[in-house]
């Protein structure tokens, strides 16, 4: 018994538009059926003529030079469009800083961001540093991506792998304060050394040096690189903290999932933003409540640089 | 974000072609692309890298087209192909006639059928991709394609005798 496929208009259209090229069996069956059906053959011929005429008619648009006014929209976007979005992250830090005592006067956006992050790092470290992080290694694998959630943007990065320095990630959590956000990562070594790494979004084209501070026996170090600002807080000696900061910065730069230096972060749509919850469940880690929910720790600022 | 901008810039020629199929008028088409690019740049953080940027831009352009102001729509409708800049590279007289015939036939279609045909026959999107770009189920796309192509077949056929005479 002959297998005669039923041919409808869509089969003919698919054939005319080349959509059956990946299905040679179906294509051959339909072509064979068309060969026995003059009406179908006529329609196919017409559809093919349409497709050819359409492609010819509009082919010139592909070859034509792109008008400057269209090119400019994309090329000028960095100055006219992207920065307001990105600045919001840095501006968030400014707001936090101002809210912490209004001690910032005219040192520029980056000083402001640095001070705010260092100050917040100290506060977070005192409140719940590595000693209070989950014990063991259940805090998350280093290769596990962190999703950084804002109401509008998300930045993906991986927790830096510091196993070469003897440190294991033991905890991570999100901190939201006054609309600003930090990711706090807690590292600990087998011999009991520990530090906290804080990462915040920012926007500056050029990387910056590591800036060190010490306060009440806690060493802090700050740097920024591409779209991220980071700081560490630890009770290790300052010299060791410095070496550690350099190692962390190297590890973050080596992270192949991070955007190239000098490029803005990769933004992803947020399908289900839920309050303060980080996309990878950072907030589910016990003790991850934000500072807003922690009994007050009077903010103390660092002296000016 | 440099990378996204670069990717968007690469799609401009295809966007112009799609816009031309929708509007017929090269100036209106570029206005449409301009509005689309401005929107795309503003919204580029919403593009999911798991999806096709091209399809995302096609979708945005169609939405802009449907929502564009009456002034631009009126201008697009008023432009006469005979006085509008030629959107197509110079070709032979015969080829030019065929082009005008099919372009005219396309413009007589309802916009949703025109868009479905442009995305599949001209832009080469699969039916699934085209349906996604138009925000409609695949079944609806197939229906629009079928009706549009049939109508195109009728109107485009009408020019055939003329073509033969020219030849």
Short mmCIF file of N, CA, C and O in Angstrom, two decimals, chain B residues 71 107 128 143:
data_model
loop_
_atom_site.label_atom_id
_atom_site.label_comp_id
_atom_site.label_asym_id
_atom_site.label_seq_id
_atom_site.Cartn_x
_atom_site.Cartn_y
_atom_site.Cartn_z
N UNK B 71 1.28 60.01 13.60
CA UNK B 71 2.01 60.83 12.63
C UNK B 71 2.89 59.97 11.75
O UNK B 71 2.90 60.07 10.54
N UNK B 107 2.25 45.13 0.66
CA UNK B 107 1.65 46.27 1.38
C UNK B 107 0.13 46.21 1.41
O UNK B 107 -0.50 46.88 2.22
N UNK B 128 8.49 28.61 14.88
CA UNK B 128 8.51 28.82 16.33
C UNK B 128 9.09 30.19 16.68
O UNK B 128 8.56 30.92 17.52
N UNK B 143 -1.74 30.14 10.60
CA UNK B 143 -2.97 30.63 9.99
C UNK B 143 -2.71 31.94 9.23
O UNK B 143 -3.16 32.13 8.10
#
